[in-house]
Short mmCIF file of C-alpha atoms in Angstrom, two decimals:
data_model
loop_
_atom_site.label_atom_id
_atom_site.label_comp_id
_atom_site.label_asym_id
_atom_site.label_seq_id
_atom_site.Cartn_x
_atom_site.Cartn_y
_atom_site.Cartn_z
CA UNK A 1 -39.93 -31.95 53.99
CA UNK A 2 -37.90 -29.37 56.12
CA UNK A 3 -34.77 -30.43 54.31
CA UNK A 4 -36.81 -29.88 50.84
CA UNK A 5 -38.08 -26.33 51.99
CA UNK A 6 -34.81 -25.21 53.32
CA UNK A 7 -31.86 -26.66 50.65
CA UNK A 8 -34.47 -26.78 47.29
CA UNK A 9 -37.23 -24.06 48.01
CA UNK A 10 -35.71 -21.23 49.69
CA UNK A 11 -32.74 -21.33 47.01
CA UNK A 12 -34.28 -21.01 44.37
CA UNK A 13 -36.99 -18.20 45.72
CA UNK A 14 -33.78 -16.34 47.20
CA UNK A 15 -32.18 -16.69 44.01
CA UNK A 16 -35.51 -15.42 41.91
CA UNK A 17 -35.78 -12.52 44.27
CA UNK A 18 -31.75 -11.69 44.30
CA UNK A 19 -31.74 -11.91 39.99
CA UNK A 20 -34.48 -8.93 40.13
CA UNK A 21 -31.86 -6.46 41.95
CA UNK A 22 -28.45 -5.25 41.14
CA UNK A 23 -26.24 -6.90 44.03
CA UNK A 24 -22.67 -7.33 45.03
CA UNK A 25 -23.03 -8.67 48.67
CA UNK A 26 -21.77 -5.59 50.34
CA UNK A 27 -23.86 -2.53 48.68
CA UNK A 28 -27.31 -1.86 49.35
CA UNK A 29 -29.87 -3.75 46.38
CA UNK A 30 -30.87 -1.46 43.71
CA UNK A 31 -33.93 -2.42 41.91
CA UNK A 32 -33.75 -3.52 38.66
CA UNK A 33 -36.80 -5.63 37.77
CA UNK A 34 -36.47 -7.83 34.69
CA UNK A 35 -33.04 -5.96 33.62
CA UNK A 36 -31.11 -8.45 34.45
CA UNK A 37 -32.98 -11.75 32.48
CA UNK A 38 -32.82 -8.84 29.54
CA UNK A 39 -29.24 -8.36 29.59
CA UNK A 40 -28.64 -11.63 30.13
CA UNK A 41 -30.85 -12.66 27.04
CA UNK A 42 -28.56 -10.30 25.16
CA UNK A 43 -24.86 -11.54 26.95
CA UNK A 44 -23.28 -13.56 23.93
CA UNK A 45 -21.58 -15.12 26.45
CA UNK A 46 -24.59 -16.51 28.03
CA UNK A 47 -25.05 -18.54 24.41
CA UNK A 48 -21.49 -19.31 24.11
CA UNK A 49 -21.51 -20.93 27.93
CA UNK A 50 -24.94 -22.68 26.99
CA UNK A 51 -23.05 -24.15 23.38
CA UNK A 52 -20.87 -25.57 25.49
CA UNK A 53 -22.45 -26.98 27.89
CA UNK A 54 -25.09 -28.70 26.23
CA UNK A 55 -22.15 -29.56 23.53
CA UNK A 56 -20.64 -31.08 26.96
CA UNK A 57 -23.54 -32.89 27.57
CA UNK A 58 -24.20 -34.13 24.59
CA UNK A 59 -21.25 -36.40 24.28
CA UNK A 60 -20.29 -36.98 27.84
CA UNK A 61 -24.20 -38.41 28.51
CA UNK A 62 -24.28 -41.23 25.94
CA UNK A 63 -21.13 -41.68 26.06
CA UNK A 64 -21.66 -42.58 30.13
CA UNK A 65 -24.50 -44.97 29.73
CA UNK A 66 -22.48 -46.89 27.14
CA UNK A 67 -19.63 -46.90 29.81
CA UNK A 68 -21.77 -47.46 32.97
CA UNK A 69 -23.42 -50.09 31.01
CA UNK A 70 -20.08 -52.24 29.86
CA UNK A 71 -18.97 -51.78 33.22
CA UNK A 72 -22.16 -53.12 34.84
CA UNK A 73 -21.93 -56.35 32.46
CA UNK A 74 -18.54 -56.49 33.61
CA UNK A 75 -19.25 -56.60 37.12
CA UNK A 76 -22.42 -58.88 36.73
CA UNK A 77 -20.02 -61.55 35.39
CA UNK A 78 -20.42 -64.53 37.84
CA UNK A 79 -17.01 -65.36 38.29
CA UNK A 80 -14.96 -66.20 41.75
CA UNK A 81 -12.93 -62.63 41.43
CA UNK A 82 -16.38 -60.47 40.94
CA UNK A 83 -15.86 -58.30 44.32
CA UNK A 84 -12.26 -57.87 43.06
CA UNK A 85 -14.01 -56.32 39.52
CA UNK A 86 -16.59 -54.64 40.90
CA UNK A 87 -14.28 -52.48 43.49
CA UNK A 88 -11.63 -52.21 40.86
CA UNK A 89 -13.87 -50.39 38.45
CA UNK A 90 -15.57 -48.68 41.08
CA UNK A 91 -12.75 -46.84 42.58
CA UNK A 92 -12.29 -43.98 40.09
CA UNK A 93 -15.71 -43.14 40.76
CA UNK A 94 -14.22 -42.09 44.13
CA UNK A 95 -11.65 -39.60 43.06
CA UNK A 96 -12.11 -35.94 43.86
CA UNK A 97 -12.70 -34.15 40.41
CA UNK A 98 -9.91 -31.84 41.25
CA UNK A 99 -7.49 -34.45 41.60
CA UNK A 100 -8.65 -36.36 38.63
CA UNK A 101 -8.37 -32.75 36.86
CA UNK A 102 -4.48 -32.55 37.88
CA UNK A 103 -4.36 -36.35 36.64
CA UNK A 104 -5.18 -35.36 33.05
CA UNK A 105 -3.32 -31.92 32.90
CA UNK A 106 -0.53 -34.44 32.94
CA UNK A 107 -1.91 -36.97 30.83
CA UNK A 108 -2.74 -34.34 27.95
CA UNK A 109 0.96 -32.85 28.49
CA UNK A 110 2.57 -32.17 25.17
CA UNK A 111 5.60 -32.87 25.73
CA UNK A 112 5.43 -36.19 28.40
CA UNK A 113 1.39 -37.06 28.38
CA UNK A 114 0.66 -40.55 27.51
CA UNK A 115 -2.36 -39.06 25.23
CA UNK A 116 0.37 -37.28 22.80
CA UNK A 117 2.16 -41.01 22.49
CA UNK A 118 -0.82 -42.73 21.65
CA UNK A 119 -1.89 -40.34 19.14
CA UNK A 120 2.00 -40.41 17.56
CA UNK A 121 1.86 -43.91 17.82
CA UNK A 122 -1.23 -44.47 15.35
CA UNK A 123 0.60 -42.05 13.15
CA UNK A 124 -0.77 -38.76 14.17
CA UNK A 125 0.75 -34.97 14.76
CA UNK A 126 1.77 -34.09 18.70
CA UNK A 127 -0.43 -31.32 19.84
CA UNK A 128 -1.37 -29.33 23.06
CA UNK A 129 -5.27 -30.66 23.33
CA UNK A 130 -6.17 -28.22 25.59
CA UNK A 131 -5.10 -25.53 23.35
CA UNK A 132 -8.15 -26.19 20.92
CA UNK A 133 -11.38 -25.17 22.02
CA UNK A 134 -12.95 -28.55 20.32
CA UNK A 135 -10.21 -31.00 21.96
CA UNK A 136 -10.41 -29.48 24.97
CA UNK A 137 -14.24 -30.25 25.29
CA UNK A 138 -13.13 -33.78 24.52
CA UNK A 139 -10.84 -34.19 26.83
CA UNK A 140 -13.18 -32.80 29.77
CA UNK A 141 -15.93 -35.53 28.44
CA UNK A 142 -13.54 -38.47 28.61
CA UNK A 143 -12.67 -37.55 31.69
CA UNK A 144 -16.43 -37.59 32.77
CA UNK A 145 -16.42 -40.80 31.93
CA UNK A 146 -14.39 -42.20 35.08
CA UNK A 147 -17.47 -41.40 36.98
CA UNK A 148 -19.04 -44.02 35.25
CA UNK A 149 -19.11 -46.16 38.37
CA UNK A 150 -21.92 -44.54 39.95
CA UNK A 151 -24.53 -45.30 36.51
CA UNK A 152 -23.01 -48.46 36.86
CA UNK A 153 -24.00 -49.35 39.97
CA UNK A 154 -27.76 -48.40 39.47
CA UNK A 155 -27.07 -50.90 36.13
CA UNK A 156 -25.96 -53.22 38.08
CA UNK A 157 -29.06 -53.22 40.32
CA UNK A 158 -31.07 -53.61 37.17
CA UNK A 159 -29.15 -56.57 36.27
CA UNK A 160 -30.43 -58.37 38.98
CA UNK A 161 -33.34 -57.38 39.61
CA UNK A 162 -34.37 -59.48 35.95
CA UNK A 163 -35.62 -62.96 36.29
CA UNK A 164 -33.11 -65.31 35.66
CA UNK A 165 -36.27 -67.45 34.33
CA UNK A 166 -36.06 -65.48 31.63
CA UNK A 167 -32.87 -65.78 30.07
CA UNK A 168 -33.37 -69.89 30.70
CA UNK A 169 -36.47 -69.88 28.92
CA UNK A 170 -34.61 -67.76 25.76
CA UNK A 171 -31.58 -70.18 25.13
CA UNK A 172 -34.12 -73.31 25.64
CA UNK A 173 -36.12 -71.55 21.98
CA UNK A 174 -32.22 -71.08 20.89
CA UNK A 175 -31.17 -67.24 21.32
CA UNK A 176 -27.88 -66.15 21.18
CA UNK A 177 -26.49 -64.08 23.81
CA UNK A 178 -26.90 -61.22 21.72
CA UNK A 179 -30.20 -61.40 21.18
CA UNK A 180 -31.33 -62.43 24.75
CA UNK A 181 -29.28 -58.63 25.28
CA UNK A 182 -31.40 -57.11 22.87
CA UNK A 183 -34.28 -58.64 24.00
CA UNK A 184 -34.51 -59.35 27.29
CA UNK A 185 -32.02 -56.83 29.23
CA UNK A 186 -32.36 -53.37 27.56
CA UNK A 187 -35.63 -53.29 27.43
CA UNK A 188 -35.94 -54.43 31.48
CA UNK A 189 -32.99 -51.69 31.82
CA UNK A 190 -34.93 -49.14 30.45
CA UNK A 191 -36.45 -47.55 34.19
CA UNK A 192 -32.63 -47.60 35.05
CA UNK A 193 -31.36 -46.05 31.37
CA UNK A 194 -34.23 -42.97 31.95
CA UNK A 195 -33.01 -42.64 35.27
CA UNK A 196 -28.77 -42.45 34.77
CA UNK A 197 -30.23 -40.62 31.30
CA UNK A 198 -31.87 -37.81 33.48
CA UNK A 199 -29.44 -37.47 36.57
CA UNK A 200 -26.40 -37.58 33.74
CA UNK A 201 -28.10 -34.39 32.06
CA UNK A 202 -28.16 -32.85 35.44
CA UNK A 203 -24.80 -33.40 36.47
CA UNK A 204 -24.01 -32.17 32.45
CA UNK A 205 -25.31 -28.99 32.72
CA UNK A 206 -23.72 -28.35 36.39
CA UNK A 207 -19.86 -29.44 35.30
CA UNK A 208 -17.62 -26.63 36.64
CA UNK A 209 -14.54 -27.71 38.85
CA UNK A 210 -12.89 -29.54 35.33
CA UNK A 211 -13.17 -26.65 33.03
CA UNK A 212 -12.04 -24.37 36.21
CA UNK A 213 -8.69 -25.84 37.09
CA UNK A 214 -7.51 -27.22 33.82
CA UNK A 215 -8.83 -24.59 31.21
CA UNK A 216 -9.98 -21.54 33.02
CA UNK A 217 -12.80 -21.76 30.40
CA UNK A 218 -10.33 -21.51 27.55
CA UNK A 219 -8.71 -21.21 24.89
CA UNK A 220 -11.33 -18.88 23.54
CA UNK A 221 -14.33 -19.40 25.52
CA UNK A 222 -13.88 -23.25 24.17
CA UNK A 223 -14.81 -24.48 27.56
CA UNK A 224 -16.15 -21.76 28.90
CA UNK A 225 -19.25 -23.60 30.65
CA UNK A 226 -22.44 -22.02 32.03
CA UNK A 227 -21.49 -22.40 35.80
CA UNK A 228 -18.09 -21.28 35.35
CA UNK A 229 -19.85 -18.09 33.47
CA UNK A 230 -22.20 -18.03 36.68
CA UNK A 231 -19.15 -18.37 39.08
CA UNK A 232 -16.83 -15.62 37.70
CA UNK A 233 -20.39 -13.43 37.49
CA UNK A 234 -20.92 -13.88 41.12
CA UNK A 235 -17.59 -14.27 42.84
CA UNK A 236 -15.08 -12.63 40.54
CA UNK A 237 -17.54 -9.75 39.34
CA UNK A 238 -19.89 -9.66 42.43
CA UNK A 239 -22.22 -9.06 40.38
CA UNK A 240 -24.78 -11.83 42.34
CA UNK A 241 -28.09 -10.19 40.91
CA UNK A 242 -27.07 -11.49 37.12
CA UNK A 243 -25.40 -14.63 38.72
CA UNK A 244 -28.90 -15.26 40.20
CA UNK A 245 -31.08 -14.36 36.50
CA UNK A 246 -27.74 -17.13 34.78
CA UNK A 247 -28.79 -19.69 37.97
CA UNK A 248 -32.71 -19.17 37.55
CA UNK A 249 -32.48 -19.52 33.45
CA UNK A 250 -30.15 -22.52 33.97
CA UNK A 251 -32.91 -24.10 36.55
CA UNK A 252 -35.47 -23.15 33.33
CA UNK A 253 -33.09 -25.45 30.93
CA UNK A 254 -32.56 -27.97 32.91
CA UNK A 255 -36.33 -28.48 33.97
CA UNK A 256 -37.49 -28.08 30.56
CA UNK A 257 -35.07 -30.78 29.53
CA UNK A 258 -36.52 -33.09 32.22
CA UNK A 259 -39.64 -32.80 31.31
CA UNK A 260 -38.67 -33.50 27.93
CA UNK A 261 -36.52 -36.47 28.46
CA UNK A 262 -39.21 -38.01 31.13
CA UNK A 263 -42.12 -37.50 28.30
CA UNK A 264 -40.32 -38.86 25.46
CA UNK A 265 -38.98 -41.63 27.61
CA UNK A 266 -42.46 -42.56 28.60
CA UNK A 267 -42.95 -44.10 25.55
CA UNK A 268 -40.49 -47.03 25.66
CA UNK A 269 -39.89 -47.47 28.79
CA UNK A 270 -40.86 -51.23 30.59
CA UNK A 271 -41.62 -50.71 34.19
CA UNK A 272 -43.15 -54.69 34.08
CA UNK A 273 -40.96 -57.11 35.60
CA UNK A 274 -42.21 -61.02 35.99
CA UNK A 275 -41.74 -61.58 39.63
#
């Protein structure tokens, strides 16, 4: 509860009460009132950084349960060399952003990245990918996607916590392995789908450190993403009374989407199990 009050509560209080003056860390407050959810209402940047990031989300979100998911099959495979698989696909899950971030600067290179080859290779034009404010999106969502590891774990927990009963009694009636998927392990996945569904929106709207080192939010705003607006608002403007209004209207979004997600998943969602 004390860890609650202290690293949930009292942020988001300070930062209510913070957004409602005009700030820099070093001046004394000036009072401002609701100026600063105004002008931020108004900031076409504050829609542009939004675009993006819900753009961001948008892909990189599915896109990571299909991952997670293939990976958690992978690693539910009952063969001799499973720990061998499971730590394997694991272990980029366990790279520092920033250095995965360097990783793909080099990968995307023009001139030498292995990305430019491939494309050549299936008969397409070299180009810089981060140059273009839609491939550079894509390239920060495929990159999300080696933190797959981390959906796929709480997968893989979902995996086996279904009755193996189950599956016996579906091949003795005939069902392919197909439809014993369709049938019998998404919809006992579904508690662990909402769940990597609603912590993968989080995460979404909260990408930063990608867009940071390898785009600086560029070219043109392209990747320009609502905490990197935030961050340059509070520690390259110190302007921290409109970072706080940007941090309390992004705690609005993302709330409203969990709500939304969490209501609408209520509906399909199998929380029965046969024991």
């Amino acid at each position: 509860m004390i860890g609650f009050l202290a690293f949930v509560v009292f942020p988001i209080v300070y930062s209510l009460a913070i957004s409602m003056f005009q700030y820099t860390g070093l001046q004394s407050a000036q009072f401002l009132g609701l100026d600063n959810y105004g002008r931020m209402l108004a900031d076409p940047l504050t829609w542009t950084s939004l675009g993006n990031t819900l753009y961001y989300s948008a892909w990189a979100v599915p896109v990571g349960l299909v991952v997670a998911l293939l990976l958690a099959l992978a690693m539910n495979r009952q063969v001799r060399e499973v720990v061998v698989y499971r730590t394997a696909l694991y272990i980029p899950s366990l790279a520092p952003i920033f250095a995965l971030s360097f990783i793909f600067i080099v990968l995307v290179n023009p001139g030498t990245g292995i990305a430019n080859q491939l494309i050549t290779l299936f008969g397409g034009q070299e180009r810089d990918l981060l140059a273009e404010p839609t491939t550079a999106k894509l390239v920060i969502v495929a990159m999300a996607q080696l933190g797959a590891g981390n959906a796929a774990l709480i997968f893989l927990a979902g995996l086996n916590n279904i009755p193996q009963t189950l599956y016996e009694a579906a091949r003795i009636d005939g069902a392919s392995p197909i439809q014993q998927f369709g049938r019998i392990t998404l919809p006992l996945l579904t508690p662990a789908i909402v769940f990597n569904l609603i912590t993968g929106v989080s995460g979404g709207l909260q990408v930063f450190t990608q867009a940071y080192i390898m785009t600086r939010g560029g070219p043109n705003n392209g990747t320009l993403f609502y905490m990197l607006y935030l961050y340059r608002n509070a520690f390259s403007y110190a302007d921290l009374g409109y970072a706080s209004a940007l941090a309390i209207g992004l705690f609005i979004v993302g709330l409203a989407l969990a709500v939304i997600l969490y209501g609408v998943s209520r509906r399909f969602t199998n929380y029965e199990v046969a024991a």
